[in-house]
Amino acid sequence: MVSALGIQLGVVGAYLVVALAVGLLAYRLTSRDAEDYYLAGRSIGTVVLLFTTFATLLSAFTFFGGPDLAYRAGPEWILVMGVMDGVLFAILWYVVGYKQWLVGRAHGYVTLGEMLGDRFGSTRLRALVAGISLFWLFPYVMLQQMGAGEAIVGLTNGMVPYWAGAAGITVFMIAYVVIAGLRGVAWTDTLQGLFMLGVVWLAVGWVATAAGGPTALSNALATNEPEFLALGGGLYSPQFIISSAVTIAFGVAMFPQINQRFFVAKSSAVLKRSFALWPVLVVLLFVPAFILGTWAAGLGVTVPEGANVLPVLLNEYTPVWFAALVIAGAMAAMMSSSDSMLLSGSSYFTRDLYRPFVNPDASEAREAWLARIGVALFATLTFVASLFRPGTLVSVGDTAFGGFAQMALPVIVALYWAKTTRTGMFAGILGSQAFYLAHVFVPAIEVGSVTLFGATYLTWDYALWGMALSALLTVGVSAMTAAAPEENQSRFTDGLRAD
């Protein structure tokens, strides 16, 4: 008889093999130039664009961090990620994404730094954007490896150690990205997105049936965690909800793997259909994932140290093979984020750092192979960092979201205000990053009745204040400085057309 451990690892392993096979097929259809490797030749249609963005964004933060937070503090996280961010990001998809698509198609840009560097005539600005993006990308890739390690611990009841799960996903995502490029990533993301939606709703139905139905689950929640049935209070203050929703949505728009998706649509109609459907897709995943975490609290499920609530709940209320299938879906989420992060990160390194500063005449073939080496090195470093487990999945993810969010308003100002200057961009980006980094790494200091470097000011998260500072500095300094001769103020306005 096959052991439970054998079934669990077999189901997860079989999924990985299928995903790798899709990548190999995509490799056969991918040309060897950089634009096809990074952007799939700007030929992505509505369904694939929607699901590749969906699967890329919804990661270990979604499948494990979110349910864990719902397990500890209640289901209102749905308001942040499932409702507010679904709508906010769809709006930003239009405000930032549509304008970037127009500009990118007109001038052939591959990265955000390339676009801004050309507009402001500055390789240093291009390098700054790439460097900051890679810096904040590091903890988010690490988050996926942490999630994989914790998932394997929870699924196998500790029989497979944390490091093995983190190492396994690292090896897979290196192999996959090196082989497939964005075309393969996009195809697999579509498969994974459909897979995730299907299994998480099956999990809701299975757990509800095994636990006695929705009424029994509601009664258990009312008995064991009655405060979960009331809105507000505790962690979920209005300021927390709004701050989290805003920083996550604006941060997501600057994520390299998301921001590059703004360049890949084959038409404006594809882009517009995608952001219109986005909120529906987000709600369809977040609601069941967070409900499962909430039900686990009501059912009194005990989560071992170092594990996540989702695999533990499924092990108790569903068959071994089904629990493994859902965890395979969660692994799919983590791989979808990781492969796209690594691919985008490699393009930022090669296009915005290596080519401008090291070898301007590098061939596209050399660039593509250097990108593959960069993927392996970056993933290995994040794996090593993940072994130290510097925080919870939610805390690590939230820090990365906030770091990226600091760049969003300067980028939006640059896209829409022709009088934005290079000096203003440097001031806005550097000033807000310095403010945010100080609050991440410097301990809080009490000065009389005032707390410096604390988590909030006037009850609002410091990340929001950093964003406000970025806009103020970008606009204010631009208004007081003149554009340099090499700045091209019409780059984002002239010659743009929808189709």
Coordinates of C-alpha atoms in Angstrom, one line a residue:
M1 CA 0.0 0.0 0.0
V2 CA 1.3 3.5 -0.9
S3 CA 1.9 5.6 2.2
A4 CA 0.2 8.9 2.8
L5 CA 3.6 10.6 2.3
G6 CA 4.1 8.9 -1.0
I7 CA 0.6 10.0 -2.2
Q8 CA 1.3 13.6 -1.1
L9 CA 4.6 13.9 -2.7
G10 CA 3.5 12.1 -5.8
V11 CA 0.5 14.4 -6.4
V12 CA 2.7 17.5 -6.0
G13 CA 5.5 16.1 -8.1
A14 CA 3.1 15.1 -10.9
Y15 CA 1.9 18.7 -11.1
L16 CA 5.4 20.0 -11.4
V17 CA 6.2 17.6 -14.3
V18 CA 3.1 18.8 -16.2
A19 CA 4.0 22.4 -15.7
L20 CA 7.6 21.8 -16.9
A21 CA 6.2 20.0 -20.0
V22 CA 4.2 23.1 -20.9
G23 CA 7.4 25.2 -20.5
L24 CA 9.3 22.8 -22.9
L25 CA 6.6 23.1 -25.4
A26 CA 6.7 26.9 -25.2
Y27 CA 10.4 26.9 -25.6
R28 CA 10.0 25.2 -29.0
L29 CA 7.8 28.2 -30.0
T30 CA 9.9 31.0 -28.6
S31 CA 12.4 32.8 -30.8
R32 CA 15.8 33.7 -29.4
D33 CA 15.5 37.5 -29.3
A34 CA 15.1 39.3 -26.0
E35 CA 11.7 40.8 -26.8
D36 CA 10.1 37.4 -27.3
Y37 CA 11.9 36.0 -24.3
Y38 CA 10.8 38.8 -22.0
L39 CA 7.5 40.0 -23.5
A40 CA 6.4 37.0 -25.7
G41 CA 6.6 39.3 -28.7
R42 CA 3.9 41.6 -27.3
S43 CA 1.3 39.1 -28.6
I44 CA -0.6 38.1 -25.5
G45 CA -4.4 37.9 -25.8
T46 CA -7.2 38.6 -23.2
V47 CA -7.5 35.2 -21.5
V48 CA -3.8 34.5 -21.2
L49 CA -3.0 38.1 -20.1
L50 CA -5.7 38.0 -17.5
F51 CA -4.6 34.7 -16.1
T52 CA -0.9 35.2 -16.3
T53 CA -1.3 38.5 -14.3
F54 CA -3.7 36.8 -11.9
A55 CA -1.5 33.7 -11.3
T56 CA 1.7 35.9 -11.1
L57 CA 0.2 38.2 -8.4
L58 CA -1.6 35.6 -6.3
S59 CA 1.2 33.9 -4.6
A60 CA 2.2 32.4 -1.2
F61 CA 0.9 35.7 0.2
T62 CA -2.5 34.7 -1.0
F63 CA -2.7 31.0 -0.4
F64 CA -0.9 30.9 3.0
G65 CA -0.3 34.4 4.3
G66 CA -4.0 35.4 3.8
P67 CA -5.6 32.3 5.3
D68 CA -3.2 32.5 8.2
L69 CA -4.2 36.1 8.9
A70 CA -7.9 35.1 8.6
Y71 CA -7.2 32.3 11.1
R72 CA -5.7 34.6 13.6
A73 CA -7.7 37.8 13.2
G74 CA -10.9 37.1 11.2
P75 CA -12.1 37.2 7.6
E76 CA -12.1 41.0 7.1
W77 CA -8.8 40.7 5.1
I78 CA -11.2 39.9 2.2
L79 CA -12.1 43.6 2.3
V80 CA -8.4 44.5 1.7
M81 CA -7.3 42.0 -0.9
G82 CA -10.6 40.6 -2.3
V83 CA -12.6 43.8 -2.7
M84 CA -10.6 47.0 -2.4
D85 CA -7.5 45.8 -4.1
G86 CA -9.4 44.1 -6.8
V87 CA -11.0 47.4 -7.7
L88 CA -8.0 49.6 -7.0
F89 CA -5.6 47.6 -9.1
A90 CA -8.1 47.5 -12.0
I91 CA -8.1 51.3 -11.9
L92 CA -4.3 51.4 -11.8
W93 CA -4.2 48.9 -14.6
Y94 CA -5.9 51.6 -16.7
V95 CA -4.1 54.7 -15.3
V96 CA -0.6 53.2 -15.4
G97 CA -0.9 50.1 -17.6
Y98 CA -2.8 51.6 -20.5
K99 CA -0.4 54.6 -20.8
Q100 CA 2.6 52.3 -20.4
W101 CA 1.3 50.0 -23.2
L102 CA 0.9 53.0 -25.5
V103 CA 4.3 54.3 -24.8
G104 CA 6.0 50.9 -24.8
R105 CA 4.5 49.9 -28.2
A106 CA 5.5 53.2 -29.7
H107 CA 9.1 53.0 -28.6
G108 CA 9.8 49.3 -28.0
Y109 CA 10.4 49.5 -24.2
V110 CA 10.9 46.2 -22.3
T111 CA 11.3 47.6 -18.7
L112 CA 10.0 50.4 -16.6
G113 CA 13.6 51.7 -16.1
E114 CA 14.2 51.7 -19.8
M115 CA 11.1 53.8 -20.4
L116 CA 11.9 56.3 -17.7
G117 CA 15.6 56.5 -18.6
D118 CA 14.8 57.3 -22.2
R119 CA 12.1 59.9 -21.3
F120 CA 14.5 61.7 -18.9
G121 CA 17.7 61.1 -20.8
S122 CA 19.4 59.4 -17.8
T123 CA 21.0 56.0 -17.5
R124 CA 21.4 56.7 -13.8
L125 CA 17.7 57.1 -13.4
R126 CA 17.2 53.8 -15.3
A127 CA 19.7 52.1 -13.0
L128 CA 18.1 53.6 -9.9
V129 CA 14.7 52.2 -10.8
A130 CA 16.2 48.8 -11.7
G131 CA 18.2 48.7 -8.5
I132 CA 15.3 49.6 -6.2
S133 CA 13.1 47.1 -8.0
L134 CA 15.6 44.3 -7.6
F135 CA 16.1 45.2 -3.9
W136 CA 12.4 44.9 -3.1
L137 CA 12.0 41.9 -5.4
F138 CA 14.4 39.9 -3.3
P139 CA 12.1 39.5 -0.2
Y140 CA 9.1 38.7 -2.4
V141 CA 10.9 35.9 -4.2
M142 CA 12.1 34.7 -0.8
L143 CA 8.5 34.8 0.4
Q144 CA 7.5 32.1 -2.2
Q145 CA 10.3 29.8 -1.0
M146 CA 9.3 30.3 2.6
G147 CA 5.7 29.5 1.7
A148 CA 6.7 26.3 -0.1
G149 CA 8.8 25.2 2.9
E150 CA 5.9 25.8 5.3
A151 CA 3.4 24.1 3.0
I152 CA 5.5 20.9 2.8
V153 CA 5.9 20.9 6.6
G154 CA 2.1 21.3 7.1
L155 CA 1.1 18.8 4.4
T156 CA 3.5 16.0 5.6
N157 CA 3.2 16.8 9.3
G158 CA 6.9 17.7 9.5
M159 CA 8.1 14.4 7.8
V160 CA 9.6 16.5 5.0
P161 CA 11.6 19.4 6.5
Y162 CA 11.1 23.1 5.7
W163 CA 14.4 23.4 3.8
A164 CA 13.5 20.6 1.4
G165 CA 10.3 22.3 0.3
A166 CA 12.0 25.6 -0.2
A167 CA 14.8 24.0 -2.1
G168 CA 12.4 22.0 -4.3
I169 CA 10.5 25.0 -5.5
T170 CA 13.8 26.9 -6.1
V171 CA 15.2 24.2 -8.3
F172 CA 12.0 24.0 -10.3
M173 CA 11.6 27.7 -10.9
I174 CA 15.2 28.1 -12.0
A175 CA 14.8 25.2 -14.5
Y176 CA 11.5 26.5 -15.7
V177 CA 12.4 30.2 -16.3
V178 CA 15.7 29.3 -17.9
I179 CA 13.9 27.1 -20.4
A180 CA 10.7 28.8 -21.2
G181 CA 10.8 32.6 -21.1
L182 CA 7.6 34.7 -20.8
R183 CA 5.7 32.7 -23.5
G184 CA 6.1 29.6 -21.4
V185 CA 5.4 31.4 -18.2
A186 CA 2.2 32.9 -19.6
W187 CA 0.9 29.5 -20.9
T188 CA 1.6 27.8 -17.6
D189 CA 0.1 30.7 -15.6
T190 CA -3.1 30.2 -17.5
L191 CA -3.2 26.5 -16.6
Q192 CA -2.2 27.3 -13.0
G193 CA -4.8 30.1 -12.7
L194 CA -7.6 27.8 -13.8
F195 CA -6.3 25.0 -11.6
M196 CA -6.1 27.3 -8.5
L197 CA -9.7 28.6 -8.9
G198 CA -11.0 25.0 -9.3
V199 CA -9.3 23.4 -6.4
V200 CA -9.9 26.1 -3.9
W201 CA -13.6 26.1 -4.5
L202 CA -13.6 22.3 -4.3
A203 CA -11.8 22.6 -1.0
V204 CA -14.5 24.9 0.4
G205 CA -17.2 22.4 -0.6
W206 CA -15.3 19.4 0.8
V207 CA -14.5 21.0 4.1
A208 CA -18.0 22.4 4.5
T209 CA -19.5 18.9 3.9
A210 CA -17.1 17.2 6.2
A211 CA -17.7 19.7 9.0
G212 CA -21.4 19.3 8.9
G213 CA -22.4 22.1 6.5
P214 CA -22.4 25.9 6.5
T215 CA -24.7 26.2 9.5
A216 CA -22.5 24.0 11.7
L217 CA -19.5 26.0 10.6
S218 CA -21.2 29.3 11.5
N219 CA -22.2 27.9 14.9
A220 CA -18.7 26.7 15.6
L221 CA -17.3 30.2 14.7
A222 CA -19.9 31.9 16.9
T223 CA -18.9 29.7 19.8
N224 CA -15.1 29.7 19.5
E225 CA -14.4 33.0 17.8
P226 CA -17.5 35.2 18.1
E227 CA -15.6 38.4 17.4
F228 CA -14.9 37.1 13.9
L229 CA -18.6 37.7 13.1
A230 CA -18.4 41.5 13.7
L231 CA -16.8 44.1 11.5
G232 CA -14.1 46.4 12.8
G233 CA -11.9 46.4 15.9
G234 CA -8.6 44.9 16.6
L235 CA -6.2 44.6 13.7
Y236 CA -8.8 45.6 11.2
S237 CA -9.2 49.3 11.9
P238 CA -10.4 51.5 9.1
Q239 CA -6.9 53.0 8.9
F240 CA -5.3 49.5 8.6
I241 CA -7.7 48.4 5.9
I242 CA -7.3 51.6 3.8
S243 CA -3.5 51.7 4.3
S244 CA -3.0 48.1 3.4
A245 CA -5.3 48.2 0.4
V246 CA -3.6 51.4 -1.0
T247 CA 0.0 50.3 -0.5
I248 CA -0.6 46.8 -1.8
A249 CA -2.5 48.0 -5.0
F250 CA 0.1 50.7 -5.8
G251 CA 3.0 48.4 -4.9
V252 CA 1.6 45.7 -7.2
A253 CA 1.6 48.2 -10.1
M254 CA 5.3 48.6 -9.7
F255 CA 6.2 45.0 -9.2
P256 CA 8.5 44.1 -12.2
Q257 CA 6.6 41.0 -13.0
I258 CA 3.3 42.9 -13.0
N259 CA 4.6 46.1 -14.6
Q260 CA 6.0 44.2 -17.5
R261 CA 2.6 42.7 -18.2
F262 CA 1.5 46.2 -19.1
F263 CA 3.7 46.0 -22.2
V264 CA 2.7 42.6 -23.5
A265 CA -1.0 42.9 -24.7
K266 CA -1.4 42.6 -28.5
S267 CA -4.1 45.4 -28.6
S268 CA -5.8 48.0 -26.5
A269 CA -9.0 46.0 -26.5
V270 CA -7.1 43.1 -24.8
L271 CA -5.8 45.4 -22.1
K272 CA -9.2 47.0 -21.4
R273 CA -11.0 43.7 -21.3
S274 CA -8.4 42.3 -18.9
F275 CA -8.7 45.1 -16.3
A276 CA -12.5 45.1 -16.5
L277 CA -12.6 41.4 -15.6
W278 CA -9.8 41.6 -13.0
P279 CA -11.9 42.4 -9.9
V280 CA -14.2 39.4 -10.6
L281 CA -11.3 37.0 -10.8
V282 CA -9.7 38.3 -7.6
V283 CA -12.9 37.9 -5.6
L284 CA -13.4 34.4 -6.9
L285 CA -10.1 33.3 -5.4
F286 CA -9.7 35.4 -2.2
V287 CA -13.1 34.7 -0.8
P288 CA -12.7 30.9 -0.6
A289 CA -9.1 31.1 0.5
F290 CA -9.8 33.4 3.4
I291 CA -13.0 31.6 4.3
L292 CA -11.0 28.4 4.8
G293 CA -8.7 30.2 7.3
T294 CA -11.7 31.6 9.2
W295 CA -13.4 28.2 9.3
A296 CA -10.2 26.6 10.7
A297 CA -10.3 29.0 13.6
G298 CA -13.9 28.2 14.3
L299 CA -13.2 24.5 14.2
G300 CA -10.4 24.8 16.7
V301 CA -7.7 23.5 14.3
T302 CA -4.3 23.6 15.9
V303 CA -1.5 24.7 13.6
P304 CA 2.0 23.4 14.5
E305 CA 4.9 25.9 14.7
G306 CA 6.4 26.5 11.3
A307 CA 3.3 25.3 9.4
N308 CA 0.4 27.1 7.6
V309 CA -3.2 26.6 8.5
L310 CA -4.4 25.6 5.0
P311 CA -2.6 22.2 4.7
V312 CA -3.4 21.4 8.4
L313 CA -7.1 22.1 7.9
L314 CA -7.2 20.0 4.7
N315 CA -5.4 17.1 6.3
E316 CA -8.1 16.9 9.0
Y317 CA -11.2 17.3 6.8
T318 CA -10.3 16.0 3.3
P319 CA -8.6 12.8 2.0
V320 CA -4.8 12.7 1.7
W321 CA -4.8 12.9 -2.1
F322 CA -7.1 15.9 -2.2
A323 CA -5.1 17.9 0.4
A324 CA -2.0 17.2 -1.7
L325 CA -3.9 18.4 -4.8
V326 CA -4.8 21.7 -3.1
I327 CA -1.3 22.2 -1.9
A328 CA -0.1 21.6 -5.5
G329 CA -2.4 24.4 -6.4
A330 CA -0.8 26.6 -3.8
M331 CA 2.6 25.6 -5.1
A332 CA 1.4 26.6 -8.5
A333 CA 0.6 30.0 -7.1
M334 CA 4.1 30.3 -5.7
M335 CA 5.7 29.1 -8.9
S336 CA 3.6 31.5 -11.0
S337 CA 4.9 34.4 -8.9
S338 CA 8.4 33.2 -8.7
D339 CA 9.0 32.4 -12.3
S340 CA 7.7 35.7 -13.5
M341 CA 9.6 37.6 -10.8
L342 CA 12.8 35.9 -11.8
L343 CA 12.2 36.5 -15.5
S344 CA 11.4 40.2 -14.9
G345 CA 14.2 40.7 -12.5
S346 CA 16.7 39.2 -15.0
S347 CA 15.4 41.7 -17.7
Y348 CA 15.9 44.6 -15.3
F349 CA 19.5 43.4 -14.6
T350 CA 20.5 42.8 -18.2
R351 CA 18.6 45.7 -19.9
D352 CA 19.0 48.4 -17.3
L353 CA 22.3 47.6 -15.6
Y354 CA 24.5 45.3 -17.7
R355 CA 23.8 46.7 -21.2
P356 CA 24.1 50.4 -20.3
F357 CA 27.0 50.2 -17.9
V358 CA 29.0 47.1 -18.8
N359 CA 28.5 46.0 -22.4
P360 CA 26.4 48.3 -24.6
D361 CA 27.1 46.2 -27.7
A362 CA 26.1 42.9 -26.2
S363 CA 24.2 40.7 -28.6
E364 CA 20.6 39.7 -27.8
A365 CA 21.7 36.1 -27.6
R366 CA 24.4 37.0 -25.0
E367 CA 21.8 39.1 -23.1
A368 CA 19.4 36.2 -23.0
W369 CA 22.0 33.7 -21.6
L370 CA 23.2 36.3 -19.1
A371 CA 19.6 36.6 -17.9
R372 CA 19.4 32.9 -17.4
I373 CA 22.6 32.9 -15.3
G374 CA 21.1 35.9 -13.3
V375 CA 18.0 33.9 -12.6
A376 CA 19.9 31.0 -11.1
L377 CA 22.1 33.3 -9.0
F378 CA 19.2 35.4 -7.7
A379 CA 17.0 32.4 -6.8
T380 CA 19.9 30.7 -5.0
L381 CA 20.5 33.8 -2.9
T382 CA 16.9 34.2 -2.0
F383 CA 16.7 30.5 -1.1
V384 CA 19.7 30.9 1.3
A385 CA 17.9 34.0 2.9
S386 CA 14.6 32.1 3.2
L387 CA 16.3 29.5 5.5
F388 CA 16.7 32.3 8.1
R389 CA 12.9 33.0 8.0
P390 CA 13.1 36.7 8.8
G391 CA 9.3 37.1 9.5
T392 CA 5.8 35.8 8.7
L393 CA 4.6 35.5 5.2
V394 CA 2.3 38.6 5.7
S395 CA 5.0 40.8 7.2
V396 CA 7.6 40.0 4.6
G397 CA 5.1 40.5 1.8
D398 CA 3.8 43.7 3.3
T399 CA 7.3 45.2 3.5
A400 CA 7.9 44.5 -0.2
F401 CA 4.6 45.9 -1.2
G402 CA 5.3 49.1 0.7
G403 CA 8.8 49.4 -0.9
F404 CA 7.4 49.2 -4.4
A405 CA 4.5 51.5 -3.6
Q406 CA 7.0 54.4 -3.0
M407 CA 7.8 54.5 -6.7
A408 CA 4.2 54.5 -8.0
L409 CA 3.3 58.2 -7.7
P410 CA 6.5 59.5 -9.3
V411 CA 5.9 57.2 -12.2
I412 CA 2.3 58.3 -12.6
V413 CA 3.3 62.0 -12.4
A414 CA 5.9 61.3 -15.1
L415 CA 3.4 59.6 -17.4
Y416 CA 0.8 62.4 -17.2
W417 CA 2.7 65.6 -16.4
A418 CA 5.0 66.8 -19.2
K419 CA 6.8 69.3 -16.9
T420 CA 8.2 66.5 -14.7
T421 CA 11.9 66.8 -14.6
R422 CA 14.8 64.4 -14.1
T423 CA 15.7 66.2 -10.9
G424 CA 12.1 65.9 -9.6
M425 CA 12.1 62.1 -10.4
F426 CA 15.4 61.6 -8.5
A427 CA 14.0 63.6 -5.5
G428 CA 10.7 61.8 -5.4
I429 CA 12.1 58.3 -5.7
L430 CA 15.2 58.7 -3.5
G431 CA 13.4 60.8 -0.8
S432 CA 10.5 58.3 -0.3
Q433 CA 12.8 55.3 -0.4
A434 CA 15.1 56.8 2.3
F435 CA 12.0 57.6 4.4
Y436 CA 10.6 54.1 4.0
L437 CA 13.9 52.2 4.5
A438 CA 14.5 54.2 7.7
H439 CA 11.1 53.0 9.1
V440 CA 11.8 49.4 8.0
F441 CA 15.3 49.1 9.5
V442 CA 15.6 51.7 12.3
P443 CA 13.9 50.8 15.7
A444 CA 11.3 53.2 16.9
I445 CA 12.6 56.0 19.1
E446 CA 10.5 57.7 21.8
V447 CA 11.1 61.5 22.0
G448 CA 8.9 62.8 24.7
S449 CA 5.3 62.1 23.6
V450 CA 6.4 61.6 20.0
T451 CA 7.5 58.3 18.4
L452 CA 9.9 58.5 15.6
F453 CA 10.3 55.7 13.1
G454 CA 7.1 54.1 14.5
A455 CA 4.6 52.0 12.5
T456 CA 2.1 54.9 12.2
Y457 CA 1.8 58.6 12.2
L458 CA -1.7 60.0 13.2
T459 CA -2.9 56.4 13.1
W460 CA -1.9 56.0 9.4
D461 CA 0.8 53.6 8.2
Y462 CA 4.2 55.1 7.5
A463 CA 4.1 53.6 3.9
L464 CA 1.3 56.0 3.1
W465 CA 3.2 59.0 4.4
G466 CA 6.2 57.9 2.2
M467 CA 4.0 57.8 -0.8
A468 CA 2.7 61.3 -0.1
L469 CA 6.3 62.4 0.3
S470 CA 7.2 60.9 -3.1
A471 CA 4.5 62.9 -4.9
L472 CA 5.3 66.1 -3.0
L473 CA 9.0 65.9 -3.9
T474 CA 8.4 64.9 -7.5
V475 CA 6.0 67.7 -8.2
G476 CA 7.6 70.3 -6.0
V477 CA 11.2 69.8 -7.2
S478 CA 10.0 69.5 -10.9
A479 CA 8.2 72.8 -10.6
M480 CA 11.4 74.5 -9.3
T481 CA 13.9 73.0 -11.8
A482 CA 14.3 73.1 -15.6
A483 CA 14.4 70.1 -17.8
A484 CA 17.9 69.2 -19.0
P485 CA 18.6 69.5 -22.8
E486 CA 18.6 65.7 -23.2
E487 CA 15.2 65.2 -21.6
N488 CA 12.5 64.3 -24.1
Q489 CA 9.3 65.8 -22.6
S490 CA 7.2 64.7 -25.6
R491 CA 8.2 61.0 -25.4
F492 CA 5.0 60.1 -23.5
T493 CA 2.6 62.2 -25.6
D494 CA 3.6 62.4 -29.3
G495 CA 2.8 59.6 -31.7
L496 CA 0.7 57.5 -29.4
R497 CA -2.3 55.7 -30.8
A498 CA -4.6 53.0 -29.4
D499 CA -4.5 50.6 -32.4

